[in-house]
Amino acid sequence: KWRKRWFRLRSSRILEYYSSEEGSLKGVVNLEDCMTVHMTLAHKKYNHVFGIETRNRLYFLVASSEDEMKEWVDTITTVCGLVMDEGRW
């Protein structure tokens, strides 16, 4: 089930919040464990879906626009030190 969350990048971590206020921390995605970033994933209901694959989990995120998705993917791949390979970072 998809739930609306807000994310902020801090150093090598993505902080996940329940609301746009930073006081309601839900979780942390540690980008030091990032293995792959999947861009432009197909989804029936949402556009601009991308994925962050770590050693332990695959996170799916939805950006509000294609430009925002590209900015997130570019920034995450830079932080993770990944390079493009067959449509994946």
Short mmCIF file of C-alpha atoms in Angstrom, two decimals:
data_model
loop_
_atom_site.label_atom_id
_atom_site.label_comp_id
_atom_site.label_asym_id
_atom_site.label_seq_id
_atom_site.Cartn_x
_atom_site.Cartn_y
_atom_site.Cartn_z
CA LYS A 1 0.00 0.00 0.00
CA TRP A 2 1.32 3.42 -0.98
CA ARG A 3 1.43 6.11 1.70
CA LYS A 4 2.43 9.72 1.32
CA ARG A 5 5.79 10.50 2.93
CA TRP A 6 8.31 13.33 2.76
CA PHE A 7 12.05 12.82 2.32
CA ARG A 8 15.16 14.85 3.01
CA LEU A 9 18.72 13.97 2.06
CA ARG A 10 21.22 14.43 4.87
CA SER A 11 24.80 13.36 4.17
CA SER A 12 24.57 9.69 3.13
CA ARG A 13 21.08 9.13 4.55
CA ILE A 14 17.56 9.82 3.34
CA LEU A 15 15.29 10.75 6.22
CA GLU A 16 11.64 9.71 5.87
CA TYR A 17 8.92 11.78 7.56
CA TYR A 18 5.18 11.31 8.12
CA SER A 19 4.55 14.96 7.23
CA SER A 20 6.33 17.96 5.76
CA GLU A 21 7.43 18.89 9.29
CA GLU A 22 10.85 17.50 10.23
CA GLY A 23 9.71 16.55 13.74
CA SER A 24 7.85 13.40 12.69
CA LEU A 25 10.69 11.06 11.63
CA LYS A 26 9.44 7.70 10.30
CA GLY A 27 12.65 6.06 9.17
CA VAL A 28 16.07 6.30 7.54
CA VAL A 29 17.42 4.92 4.27
CA ASN A 30 21.18 4.46 4.65
CA LEU A 31 22.71 5.19 1.25
CA GLU A 32 25.99 3.59 2.31
CA ASP A 33 24.11 0.30 1.68
CA CYS A 34 22.82 1.42 -1.75
CA MET A 35 23.44 -1.11 -4.51
CA THR A 36 21.25 0.16 -7.38
CA VAL A 37 18.90 3.00 -8.25
CA HIS A 38 16.09 2.09 -10.65
CA MET A 39 14.78 5.02 -12.70
CA THR A 40 11.38 5.48 -14.38
CA LEU A 41 9.70 2.33 -13.11
CA ALA A 42 6.31 1.53 -14.65
CA HIS A 43 3.33 1.76 -12.33
CA LYS A 44 -0.41 1.73 -13.10
CA LYS A 45 -1.34 4.51 -10.68
CA TYR A 46 1.76 6.70 -10.29
CA ASN A 47 4.15 8.48 -12.62
CA HIS A 48 7.76 9.33 -11.81
CA VAL A 49 8.42 6.20 -9.74
CA PHE A 50 12.01 5.27 -8.93
CA GLY A 51 13.59 2.70 -6.65
CA ILE A 52 16.51 2.56 -4.27
CA GLU A 53 17.86 -0.94 -3.74
CA THR A 54 19.93 -1.56 -0.63
CA ARG A 55 21.37 -4.79 0.73
CA ASN A 56 18.24 -5.35 2.81
CA ARG A 57 15.34 -3.73 0.96
CA LEU A 58 13.99 -2.13 -2.21
CA TYR A 59 12.40 1.27 -1.57
CA PHE A 60 9.94 2.73 -4.10
CA LEU A 61 9.51 6.50 -4.20
CA VAL A 62 7.32 8.79 -6.30
CA ALA A 63 8.44 12.27 -7.30
CA SER A 64 6.01 15.06 -8.15
CA SER A 65 7.53 15.58 -11.62
CA GLU A 66 10.00 14.00 -14.02
CA ASP A 67 12.52 16.77 -13.33
CA GLU A 68 12.26 16.17 -9.58
CA MET A 69 12.70 12.42 -10.11
CA LYS A 70 15.82 13.01 -12.23
CA GLU A 71 17.22 15.35 -9.59
CA TRP A 72 16.67 12.76 -6.82
CA VAL A 73 18.16 9.95 -8.93
CA ASP A 74 21.20 12.05 -9.95
CA THR A 75 21.84 13.12 -6.36
CA ILE A 76 21.41 9.63 -4.91
CA THR A 77 23.65 8.03 -7.52
CA THR A 78 26.32 10.65 -6.84
CA VAL A 79 26.14 10.01 -3.08
CA CYS A 80 26.27 6.24 -3.69
CA GLY A 81 29.05 6.45 -6.28
CA LEU A 82 27.03 4.49 -8.87
CA VAL A 83 27.33 4.53 -12.69
CA MET A 84 24.68 3.86 -15.36
CA ASP A 85 24.28 0.23 -16.49
CA GLU A 86 21.42 -0.89 -18.78
CA GLY A 87 18.89 1.71 -17.55
CA ARG A 88 19.90 1.32 -13.91
CA TRP A 89 22.41 3.19 -11.83
#
